Amino acid sequence: RRAALRPCLDWSERRPHLAGHLAAAIACRCFELDWVRRRKDSRAVILTEEGRGVLEAALPGFRCDAPEPVSPVVRKPVPALA
């Protein structure tokens, strides 16, 4: 059974976010109002300037940092099997 609201740590970015029914409903509404947009070919989202202004006004202490640059994954070569 899905929780209404709980903290969650993103598995790939290792950044906290909210999960659950309430979090999903809030996210859905933010997309409908164009406060948040999806990035093409990515799970990442973009907070629009309008969204940032509304959330800052509605949520005291709200702050959204600029996204951290994504570093390329460096893979070690796999030794050949003998």
Short mmCIF file of N, CA and C in Angstrom, two decimals:
data_model
loop_
_atom_site.label_atom_id
_atom_site.label_comp_id
_atom_site.label_asym_id
_atom_site.label_seq_id
_atom_site.Cartn_x
_atom_site.Cartn_y
_atom_site.Cartn_z
N ARG A 1 0.84 -1.18 0.00
CA ARG A 1 0.00 0.00 0.00
C ARG A 1 0.89 1.24 0.00
N ARG A 2 0.57 2.17 -0.87
CA ARG A 2 1.38 3.38 -1.03
C ARG A 2 1.08 4.38 0.08
N ALA A 3 2.12 4.96 0.64
CA ALA A 3 1.98 5.96 1.70
C ALA A 3 1.43 7.26 1.12
N ALA A 4 0.81 8.06 1.96
CA ALA A 4 0.32 9.37 1.52
C ALA A 4 1.48 10.31 1.22
N LEU A 5 2.47 10.30 2.08
CA LEU A 5 3.63 11.19 1.91
C LEU A 5 4.78 10.64 2.73
N ARG A 6 5.94 10.55 2.10
CA ARG A 6 7.13 10.08 2.82
C ARG A 6 8.37 10.62 2.12
N PRO A 7 9.47 10.73 2.87
CA PRO A 7 10.73 11.14 2.23
C PRO A 7 11.31 9.98 1.44
N CYS A 8 12.04 10.29 0.40
CA CYS A 8 12.62 9.26 -0.46
C CYS A 8 13.95 9.79 -0.98
N LEU A 9 14.92 8.90 -1.14
CA LEU A 9 16.21 9.27 -1.69
C LEU A 9 16.29 8.75 -3.12
N ASP A 10 16.49 9.65 -4.06
CA ASP A 10 16.59 9.27 -5.47
C ASP A 10 17.75 8.31 -5.65
N TRP A 11 17.52 7.20 -6.31
CA TRP A 11 18.54 6.15 -6.43
C TRP A 11 19.70 6.55 -7.32
N SER A 12 19.48 7.40 -8.30
CA SER A 12 20.56 7.74 -9.23
C SER A 12 21.29 9.02 -8.84
N GLU A 13 20.56 10.03 -8.42
CA GLU A 13 21.16 11.32 -8.09
C GLU A 13 21.55 11.43 -6.62
N ARG A 14 21.00 10.53 -5.79
CA ARG A 14 21.24 10.53 -4.34
C ARG A 14 20.81 11.85 -3.72
N ARG A 15 19.66 12.36 -4.18
CA ARG A 15 19.08 13.59 -3.65
C ARG A 15 17.71 13.29 -3.09
N PRO A 16 17.36 13.93 -1.97
CA PRO A 16 16.05 13.66 -1.36
C PRO A 16 14.90 14.31 -2.13
N HIS A 17 13.74 13.66 -2.08
CA HIS A 17 12.51 14.20 -2.65
C HIS A 17 11.34 13.58 -1.89
N LEU A 18 10.14 13.98 -2.23
CA LEU A 18 8.95 13.43 -1.59
C LEU A 18 8.34 12.35 -2.47
N ALA A 19 7.76 11.34 -1.83
CA ALA A 19 7.10 10.25 -2.53
C ALA A 19 5.73 10.02 -1.91
N GLY A 20 4.87 9.29 -2.60
CA GLY A 20 3.55 8.95 -2.09
C GLY A 20 2.43 9.61 -2.88
N HIS A 21 1.17 9.29 -2.48
CA HIS A 21 -0.02 9.82 -3.18
C HIS A 21 -0.06 11.34 -3.19
N LEU A 22 0.17 11.96 -2.05
CA LEU A 22 0.10 13.42 -1.97
C LEU A 22 1.20 14.07 -2.81
N ALA A 23 2.41 13.53 -2.74
CA ALA A 23 3.51 14.06 -3.54
C ALA A 23 3.19 13.95 -5.03
N ALA A 24 2.62 12.82 -5.45
CA ALA A 24 2.26 12.62 -6.86
C ALA A 24 1.18 13.61 -7.29
N ALA A 25 0.21 13.87 -6.42
CA ALA A 25 -0.86 14.82 -6.75
C ALA A 25 -0.31 16.24 -6.87
N ILE A 26 0.60 16.60 -5.97
CA ILE A 26 1.22 17.94 -6.03
C ILE A 26 2.03 18.07 -7.32
N ALA A 27 2.82 17.04 -7.64
CA ALA A 27 3.62 17.07 -8.87
C ALA A 27 2.72 17.19 -10.10
N CYS A 28 1.65 16.42 -10.13
CA CYS A 28 0.71 16.47 -11.26
C CYS A 28 0.15 17.88 -11.45
N ARG A 29 -0.25 18.50 -10.36
CA ARG A 29 -0.81 19.86 -10.44
C ARG A 29 0.25 20.86 -10.90
N CYS A 30 1.48 20.70 -10.42
CA CYS A 30 2.57 21.59 -10.85
C CYS A 30 2.83 21.47 -12.34
N PHE A 31 2.71 20.25 -12.90
CA PHE A 31 2.85 20.07 -14.35
C PHE A 31 1.68 20.73 -15.08
N GLU A 32 0.46 20.56 -14.57
CA GLU A 32 -0.72 21.15 -15.20
C GLU A 32 -0.62 22.67 -15.26
N LEU A 33 -0.08 23.28 -14.21
CA LEU A 33 0.04 24.74 -14.14
C LEU A 33 1.30 25.27 -14.83
N ASP A 34 2.08 24.36 -15.40
CA ASP A 34 3.34 24.70 -16.08
C ASP A 34 4.36 25.33 -15.13
N TRP A 35 4.32 24.91 -13.87
CA TRP A 35 5.33 25.36 -12.91
C TRP A 35 6.55 24.47 -13.00
N VAL A 36 6.34 23.25 -13.49
CA VAL A 36 7.41 22.27 -13.66
C VAL A 36 7.25 21.66 -15.05
N ARG A 37 8.38 21.43 -15.70
CA ARG A 37 8.37 20.81 -17.03
C ARG A 37 9.32 19.62 -17.03
N ARG A 38 8.97 18.63 -17.83
CA ARG A 38 9.84 17.46 -17.97
C ARG A 38 10.94 17.76 -18.99
N ARG A 39 12.12 17.24 -18.71
CA ARG A 39 13.21 17.33 -19.69
C ARG A 39 13.04 16.19 -20.68
N LYS A 40 13.30 16.49 -21.93
CA LYS A 40 13.17 15.47 -22.98
C LYS A 40 14.18 14.35 -22.74
N ASP A 41 13.72 13.12 -22.88
CA ASP A 41 14.57 11.93 -22.75
C ASP A 41 15.27 11.83 -21.40
N SER A 42 14.58 12.26 -20.33
CA SER A 42 15.19 12.24 -19.01
C SER A 42 14.11 12.14 -17.94
N ARG A 43 14.49 11.67 -16.76
CA ARG A 43 13.59 11.68 -15.61
C ARG A 43 13.61 13.05 -14.93
N ALA A 44 14.57 13.87 -15.30
CA ALA A 44 14.74 15.17 -14.66
C ALA A 44 13.61 16.13 -15.03
N VAL A 45 13.34 17.08 -14.15
CA VAL A 45 12.35 18.12 -14.41
C VAL A 45 12.99 19.48 -14.24
N ILE A 46 12.33 20.48 -14.80
CA ILE A 46 12.80 21.86 -14.73
C ILE A 46 11.73 22.69 -14.03
N LEU A 47 12.12 23.45 -13.03
CA LEU A 47 11.22 24.37 -12.35
C LEU A 47 11.22 25.68 -13.13
N THR A 48 10.05 26.09 -13.61
CA THR A 48 9.97 27.34 -14.39
C THR A 48 10.11 28.54 -13.45
N GLU A 49 10.39 29.69 -14.02
CA GLU A 49 10.49 30.90 -13.21
C GLU A 49 9.17 31.20 -12.50
N GLU A 50 8.05 31.00 -13.20
CA GLU A 50 6.75 31.21 -12.58
C GLU A 50 6.56 30.24 -11.41
N GLY A 51 6.91 28.98 -11.63
CA GLY A 51 6.79 27.99 -10.57
C GLY A 51 7.65 28.34 -9.37
N ARG A 52 8.87 28.77 -9.62
CA ARG A 52 9.77 29.17 -8.53
C ARG A 52 9.17 30.32 -7.73
N GLY A 53 8.63 31.31 -8.42
CA GLY A 53 8.03 32.46 -7.72
C GLY A 53 6.83 32.07 -6.88
N VAL A 54 5.95 31.24 -7.43
CA VAL A 54 4.76 30.81 -6.71
C VAL A 54 5.14 29.98 -5.49
N LEU A 55 6.06 29.04 -5.67
CA LEU A 55 6.45 28.17 -4.56
C LEU A 55 7.20 28.95 -3.48
N GLU A 56 8.03 29.91 -3.87
CA GLU A 56 8.72 30.74 -2.88
C GLU A 56 7.72 31.56 -2.07
N ALA A 57 6.67 32.06 -2.73
CA ALA A 57 5.65 32.86 -2.03
C ALA A 57 4.78 32.00 -1.12
N ALA A 58 4.48 30.76 -1.55
CA ALA A 58 3.57 29.91 -0.79
C ALA A 58 4.25 29.10 0.31
N LEU A 59 5.54 28.82 0.13
CA LEU A 59 6.25 27.96 1.08
C LEU A 59 7.41 28.71 1.71
N PRO A 60 7.24 29.24 2.91
CA PRO A 60 8.33 29.97 3.56
C PRO A 60 9.57 29.08 3.67
N GLY A 61 10.69 29.62 3.26
CA GLY A 61 11.94 28.87 3.33
C GLY A 61 12.21 28.01 2.11
N PHE A 62 11.29 28.01 1.12
CA PHE A 62 11.50 27.22 -0.09
C PHE A 62 12.72 27.74 -0.83
N ARG A 63 13.56 26.83 -1.24
CA ARG A 63 14.72 27.19 -2.05
C ARG A 63 15.03 26.04 -2.98
N CYS A 64 15.21 26.32 -4.22
CA CYS A 64 15.56 25.29 -5.19
C CYS A 64 16.91 25.66 -5.77
N ASP A 65 17.90 24.86 -5.47
CA ASP A 65 19.23 25.12 -5.99
C ASP A 65 19.28 24.81 -7.48
N ALA A 66 20.21 25.44 -8.15
CA ALA A 66 20.44 25.11 -9.56
C ALA A 66 20.90 23.67 -9.63
N PRO A 67 20.52 22.97 -10.67
CA PRO A 67 20.94 21.57 -10.77
C PRO A 67 22.45 21.44 -10.82
N GLU A 68 22.96 20.40 -10.21
CA GLU A 68 24.38 20.14 -10.23
C GLU A 68 24.75 19.59 -11.59
N PRO A 69 25.93 19.95 -12.10
CA PRO A 69 26.33 19.39 -13.40
C PRO A 69 26.48 17.88 -13.29
N VAL A 70 26.10 17.21 -14.35
CA VAL A 70 26.17 15.76 -14.38
C VAL A 70 27.55 15.36 -14.87
N SER A 71 28.26 14.57 -14.08
CA SER A 71 29.59 14.13 -14.50
C SER A 71 29.45 12.81 -15.26
N PRO A 72 30.25 12.65 -16.30
CA PRO A 72 30.15 11.40 -17.06
C PRO A 72 30.61 10.22 -16.21
N VAL A 73 30.01 9.09 -16.47
CA VAL A 73 30.38 7.88 -15.75
C VAL A 73 31.65 7.33 -16.40
N VAL A 74 32.66 7.12 -15.58
CA VAL A 74 33.90 6.55 -16.09
C VAL A 74 33.90 5.07 -15.75
N ARG A 75 33.94 4.25 -16.77
CA ARG A 75 33.90 2.81 -16.59
C ARG A 75 35.31 2.24 -16.75
N LYS A 76 35.64 1.37 -15.81
CA LYS A 76 36.93 0.69 -15.91
C LYS A 76 36.83 -0.41 -16.94
N PRO A 77 37.90 -0.60 -17.72
CA PRO A 77 37.83 -1.69 -18.70
C PRO A 77 37.72 -3.04 -18.01
N VAL A 78 36.95 -3.91 -18.60
CA VAL A 78 36.79 -5.26 -18.06
C VAL A 78 37.87 -6.13 -18.65
N PRO A 79 38.65 -6.81 -17.79
CA PRO A 79 39.72 -7.66 -18.36
C PRO A 79 39.12 -8.80 -19.17
N ALA A 80 39.78 -9.13 -20.24
CA ALA A 80 39.32 -10.22 -21.10
C ALA A 80 39.43 -11.56 -20.38
N LEU A 81 38.46 -12.41 -20.61
CA LEU A 81 38.52 -13.73 -20.01
C LEU A 81 39.50 -14.61 -20.77
N ALA A 82 40.28 -15.37 -20.06
CA ALA A 82 41.29 -16.23 -20.71
C ALA A 82 40.68 -17.51 -21.20
#
